[in-house]
């Protein structure tokens, strides 16, 4: 009987302690002041556009810098909405901590191509097909797109090619320049080999580049990377090569 009473008292004390502890932890006095702001920027290696100082400067300019303000006056959703307006930010997430800090996680927009069109337009395309301003401080290696580049063609079609390059180590290292011809046909300027790769229309580019890589491995590694001036991938299951010292095609239809 006594043990049961003691056990009941212990349980009551434990419950009372938990209630007090939870209440104290969740208590949010009105005078709590934000003591610090922790900022995490993702994709800094691949993008490198946004710095912590730039975010802090932006927040000061907008009057939303949190340090020194009362925690209950800091609205995380409003902060996210304001930060998401920045042209180089893909997503901002803000949350408060029990230690009176504001944490911000920034996901940057990742560029995949640099556009330098014949019409004078100069901008980046990100991995979602959106246009980024030319003053962006890109630190990553990107293929440059030249020629007759219309923005609609760049955002709808070329960005898919840029995403492919970003995700493929071999072709990302090999493709230096993409040239768009007047009929929206595509030429590639590789880093290795003194030749031009003619893709034709950009559709089925993955299959075309798969054939080209096989041709590189089976043919060019044997005859030399400078033997041909032009490699044509326009036709299905065919690779047509133009010799550097001749206008003839050899072989006329090399099937792979």
GROMACS .gro file of C-alpha atoms in nm:
model
  256
    1UNK     CA    1   0.000   0.000   0.000
    2UNK     CA    2   0.278   0.242   0.099
    3UNK     CA    3   0.473   0.152  -0.214
    4UNK     CA    4   0.170   0.226  -0.428
    5UNK     CA    5   0.127   0.565  -0.262
    6UNK     CA    6   0.496   0.647  -0.308
    7UNK     CA    7   0.481   0.541  -0.671
    8UNK     CA    8   0.176   0.761  -0.726
    9UNK     CA    9   0.355   1.058  -0.564
   10UNK     CA   10   0.659   1.004  -0.782
   11UNK     CA   11   0.443   0.992  -1.093
   12UNK     CA   12   0.264   1.311  -0.991
   13UNK     CA   13   0.595   1.488  -0.930
   14UNK     CA   14   0.729   1.367  -1.265
   15UNK     CA   15   0.419   1.489  -1.449
   16UNK     CA   16   0.437   1.825  -1.270
   17UNK     CA   17   0.806   1.858  -1.365
   18UNK     CA   18   0.734   1.780  -1.730
   19UNK     CA   19   0.450   2.032  -1.740
   20UNK     CA   20   0.670   2.303  -1.591
   21UNK     CA   21   0.962   2.215  -1.821
   22UNK     CA   22   0.750   2.217  -2.137
   23UNK     CA   23   0.582   2.541  -2.036
   24UNK     CA   24   0.916   2.706  -1.965
   25UNK     CA   25   1.064   2.584  -2.294
   26UNK     CA   26   0.770   2.708  -2.498
   27UNK     CA   27   0.741   3.036  -2.316
   28UNK     CA   28   0.803   3.323  -2.553
   29UNK     CA   29   0.842   3.643  -2.357
   30UNK     CA   30   0.780   3.957  -2.558
   31UNK     CA   31   1.122   4.097  -2.479
   32UNK     CA   32   1.324   3.816  -2.636
   33UNK     CA   33   1.581   3.973  -2.868
   34UNK     CA   34   1.736   3.813  -3.176
   35UNK     CA   35   2.102   3.769  -3.086
   36UNK     CA   36   2.242   3.633  -3.412
   37UNK     CA   37   2.163   3.532  -3.770
   38UNK     CA   38   2.300   3.207  -3.908
   39UNK     CA   39   2.313   3.193  -4.288
   40UNK     CA   40   2.374   2.878  -4.491
   41UNK     CA   41   2.419   2.913  -4.870
   42UNK     CA   42   2.384   2.593  -5.071
   43UNK     CA   43   2.549   2.518  -5.406
   44UNK     CA   44   2.835   2.760  -5.338
   45UNK     CA   45   3.076   2.544  -5.539
   46UNK     CA   46   2.860   2.522  -5.853
   47UNK     CA   47   2.707   2.867  -5.836
   48UNK     CA   48   2.892   3.113  -5.615
   49UNK     CA   49   2.666   3.410  -5.689
   50UNK     CA   50   2.544   3.505  -5.343
   51UNK     CA   51   2.765   3.581  -5.043
   52UNK     CA   52   2.672   3.621  -4.677
   53UNK     CA   53   2.772   3.986  -4.690
   54UNK     CA   54   2.542   4.048  -4.987
   55UNK     CA   55   2.247   3.890  -4.803
   56UNK     CA   56   2.318   4.097  -4.492
   57UNK     CA   57   2.348   4.416  -4.700
   58UNK     CA   58   2.022   4.336  -4.878
   59UNK     CA   59   1.840   4.281  -4.549
   60UNK     CA   60   1.977   4.606  -4.403
   61UNK     CA   61   1.865   4.795  -4.713
   62UNK     CA   62   1.515   4.646  -4.694
   63UNK     CA   63   1.494   4.709  -4.318
   64UNK     CA   64   1.451   4.340  -4.239
   65UNK     CA   65   1.786   4.261  -4.075
   66UNK     CA   66   1.681   4.061  -3.768
   67UNK     CA   67   1.966   4.097  -3.517
   68UNK     CA   68   1.865   4.329  -3.231
   69UNK     CA   69   1.493   4.303  -3.306
   70UNK     CA   70   1.234   4.137  -3.084
   71UNK     CA   71   1.181   3.776  -3.182
   72UNK     CA   72   0.802   3.811  -3.190
   73UNK     CA   73   0.835   4.095  -3.443
   74UNK     CA   74   1.034   3.881  -3.686
   75UNK     CA   75   0.803   3.713  -3.940
   76UNK     CA   76   0.984   3.430  -4.116
   77UNK     CA   77   0.732   3.400  -4.402
   78UNK     CA   78   0.772   3.770  -4.484
   79UNK     CA   79   1.150   3.733  -4.480
   80UNK     CA   80   1.131   3.434  -4.717
   81UNK     CA   81   0.902   3.622  -4.952
   82UNK     CA   82   1.138   3.920  -4.966
   83UNK     CA   83   1.451   3.710  -5.016
   84UNK     CA   84   1.284   3.501  -5.287
   85UNK     CA   85   1.243   3.818  -5.495
   86UNK     CA   86   1.620   3.825  -5.550
   87UNK     CA   87   1.699   3.719  -5.909
   88UNK     CA   88   1.982   3.487  -5.800
   89UNK     CA   89   1.795   3.307  -5.520
   90UNK     CA   90   1.591   2.999  -5.602
   91UNK     CA   91   1.452   2.942  -5.253
   92UNK     CA   92   1.495   3.088  -4.904
   93UNK     CA   93   1.388   2.913  -4.584
   94UNK     CA   94   1.385   3.096  -4.248
   95UNK     CA   95   1.320   2.966  -3.896
   96UNK     CA   96   1.380   3.071  -3.534
   97UNK     CA   97   1.567   2.876  -3.268
   98UNK     CA   98   1.505   2.857  -2.887
   99UNK     CA   99   1.843   3.030  -2.841
  100UNK     CA  100   1.707   3.351  -2.999
  101UNK     CA  101   1.873   3.306  -3.335
  102UNK     CA  102   1.733   3.335  -3.685
  103UNK     CA  103   1.852   3.071  -3.931
  104UNK     CA  104   1.831   3.125  -4.307
  105UNK     CA  105   1.902   2.861  -4.571
  106UNK     CA  106   1.955   2.994  -4.923
  107UNK     CA  107   1.934   2.775  -5.233
  108UNK     CA  108   2.091   2.952  -5.530
  109UNK     CA  109   1.981   2.935  -5.888
  110UNK     CA  110   2.232   2.718  -6.072
  111UNK     CA  111   2.347   2.842  -6.416
  112UNK     CA  112   2.402   2.585  -6.688
  113UNK     CA  113   2.482   2.798  -6.996
  114UNK     CA  114   2.623   3.142  -7.080
  115UNK     CA  115   2.440   3.305  -7.373
  116UNK     CA  116   2.626   3.556  -7.592
  117UNK     CA  117   2.396   3.600  -7.892
  118UNK     CA  118   2.474   3.773  -8.220
  119UNK     CA  119   2.196   4.023  -8.142
  120UNK     CA  120   2.399   4.152  -7.847
  121UNK     CA  121   2.201   3.977  -7.571
  122UNK     CA  122   2.417   3.851  -7.286
  123UNK     CA  123   2.277   3.642  -6.999
  124UNK     CA  124   2.282   3.308  -6.821
  125UNK     CA  125   2.026   3.026  -6.834
  126UNK     CA  126   1.967   2.836  -6.510
  127UNK     CA  127   1.878   2.470  -6.466
  128UNK     CA  128   1.506   2.552  -6.467
  129UNK     CA  129   1.517   2.739  -6.796
  130UNK     CA  130   1.502   3.087  -6.643
  131UNK     CA  131   1.713   3.386  -6.747
  132UNK     CA  132   1.975   3.518  -6.505
  133UNK     CA  133   2.134   3.864  -6.532
  134UNK     CA  134   2.476   3.895  -6.701
  135UNK     CA  135   2.633   4.064  -6.397
  136UNK     CA  136   2.604   3.739  -6.202
  137UNK     CA  137   2.945   3.637  -6.069
  138UNK     CA  138   2.959   3.282  -6.200
  139UNK     CA  139   3.251   3.076  -6.071
  140UNK     CA  140   3.162   2.750  -6.250
  141UNK     CA  141   3.281   2.639  -6.595
  142UNK     CA  142   2.997   2.686  -6.840
  143UNK     CA  143   2.967   2.627  -7.212
  144UNK     CA  144   2.917   2.949  -7.409
  145UNK     CA  145   2.627   2.970  -7.654
  146UNK     CA  146   2.681   3.194  -7.958
  147UNK     CA  147   2.510   3.260  -8.289
  148UNK     CA  148   2.142   3.320  -8.367
  149UNK     CA  149   2.008   3.262  -8.017
  150UNK     CA  150   1.651   3.365  -7.943
  151UNK     CA  151   1.549   3.375  -7.576
  152UNK     CA  152   1.250   3.150  -7.638
  153UNK     CA  153   1.478   2.887  -7.797
  154UNK     CA  154   1.731   2.920  -7.515
  155UNK     CA  155   1.478   2.882  -7.233
  156UNK     CA  156   1.271   2.605  -7.395
  157UNK     CA  157   1.537   2.389  -7.559
  158UNK     CA  158   1.896   2.489  -7.488
  159UNK     CA  159   1.853   2.478  -7.111
  160UNK     CA  160   1.781   2.103  -7.136
  161UNK     CA  161   2.111   2.062  -7.317
  162UNK     CA  162   2.281   2.268  -7.045
  163UNK     CA  163   2.133   2.048  -6.770
  164UNK     CA  164   2.259   1.741  -6.958
  165UNK     CA  165   2.610   1.888  -6.970
  166UNK     CA  166   2.599   1.973  -6.602
  167UNK     CA  167   2.509   1.616  -6.513
  168UNK     CA  168   2.754   1.449  -6.752
  169UNK     CA  169   3.118   1.488  -6.651
  170UNK     CA  170   3.257   1.380  -6.989
  171UNK     CA  171   3.057   1.615  -7.208
  172UNK     CA  172   3.068   1.898  -6.957
  173UNK     CA  173   3.446   1.890  -6.984
  174UNK     CA  174   3.447   1.840  -7.362
  175UNK     CA  175   3.194   2.096  -7.491
  176UNK     CA  176   3.340   2.447  -7.490
  177UNK     CA  177   3.102   2.631  -7.723
  178UNK     CA  178   2.755   2.582  -7.869
  179UNK     CA  179   2.684   2.772  -8.188
  180UNK     CA  180   2.325   2.820  -8.305
  181UNK     CA  181   2.285   2.852  -8.682
  182UNK     CA  182   2.004   3.056  -8.848
  183UNK     CA  183   1.781   2.749  -8.888
  184UNK     CA  184   1.828   2.657  -8.518
  185UNK     CA  185   2.072   2.383  -8.608
  186UNK     CA  186   2.345   2.325  -8.354
  187UNK     CA  187   2.724   2.310  -8.388
  188UNK     CA  188   2.956   2.217  -8.102
  189UNK     CA  189   3.314   2.331  -8.052
  190UNK     CA  190   3.497   2.072  -7.840
  191UNK     CA  191   3.789   2.137  -7.609
  192UNK     CA  192   3.981   1.836  -7.735
  193UNK     CA  193   4.019   1.786  -8.110
  194UNK     CA  194   4.043   2.044  -8.385
  195UNK     CA  195   3.702   1.980  -8.540
  196UNK     CA  196   3.341   2.101  -8.540
  197UNK     CA  197   3.058   1.869  -8.434
  198UNK     CA  198   2.736   1.927  -8.628
  199UNK     CA  199   2.429   1.805  -8.437
  200UNK     CA  200   2.164   1.944  -8.669
  201UNK     CA  201   1.838   1.990  -8.480
  202UNK     CA  202   1.878   1.970  -8.103
  203UNK     CA  203   1.624   1.691  -8.061
  204UNK     CA  204   1.769   1.348  -7.975
  205UNK     CA  205   2.097   1.514  -7.871
  206UNK     CA  206   2.166   1.249  -7.605
  207UNK     CA  207   2.154   0.967  -7.860
  208UNK     CA  208   2.369   1.167  -8.102
  209UNK     CA  209   2.634   1.238  -7.838
  210UNK     CA  210   2.630   0.874  -7.731
  211UNK     CA  211   2.721   0.777  -8.089
  212UNK     CA  212   2.987   1.046  -8.098
  213UNK     CA  213   3.151   0.926  -7.778
  214UNK     CA  214   3.164   0.574  -7.918
  215UNK     CA  215   3.321   0.715  -8.236
  216UNK     CA  216   3.577   0.901  -8.027
  217UNK     CA  217   3.673   0.584  -7.843
  218UNK     CA  218   3.681   0.350  -8.144
  219UNK     CA  219   3.804   0.576  -8.424
  220UNK     CA  220   3.967   0.901  -8.318
  221UNK     CA  221   4.182   0.735  -8.054
  222UNK     CA  222   4.339   0.541  -8.343
  223UNK     CA  223   4.353   0.787  -8.634
  224UNK     CA  224   4.408   1.101  -8.428
  225UNK     CA  225   4.183   1.375  -8.298
  226UNK     CA  226   4.280   1.625  -8.568
  227UNK     CA  227   4.219   1.405  -8.873
  228UNK     CA  228   3.872   1.548  -8.944
  229UNK     CA  229   3.756   1.907  -8.963
  230UNK     CA  230   3.384   1.830  -8.931
  231UNK     CA  231   3.183   1.546  -8.776
  232UNK     CA  232   2.818   1.533  -8.879
  233UNK     CA  233   2.568   1.361  -8.645
  234UNK     CA  234   2.254   1.490  -8.813
  235UNK     CA  235   2.137   1.156  -8.955
  236UNK     CA  236   2.023   0.864  -8.743
  237UNK     CA  237   2.279   0.585  -8.691
  238UNK     CA  238   2.533   0.763  -8.912
  239UNK     CA  239   2.843   0.969  -8.859
  240UNK     CA  240   2.974   1.158  -9.161
  241UNK     CA  241   3.328   1.294  -9.130
  242UNK     CA  242   3.504   1.550  -9.346
  243UNK     CA  243   3.881   1.509  -9.374
  244UNK     CA  244   4.090   1.810  -9.294
  245UNK     CA  245   4.288   1.782  -9.620
  246UNK     CA  246   3.994   1.705  -9.849
  247UNK     CA  247   3.639   1.811  -9.923
  248UNK     CA  248   3.537   1.448  -9.959
  249UNK     CA  249   3.363   1.269  -9.674
  250UNK     CA  250   3.540   0.965  -9.534
  251UNK     CA  251   3.375   0.736  -9.456
  252UNK     CA  252   3.061   0.855  -9.638
  253UNK     CA  253   2.832   0.672  -9.398
  254UNK     CA  254   3.010   0.532  -9.095
  255UNK     CA  255   2.750   0.331  -8.904
  256UNK     CA  256   2.781   0.272  -8.531
   0.00000   0.00000   0.00000
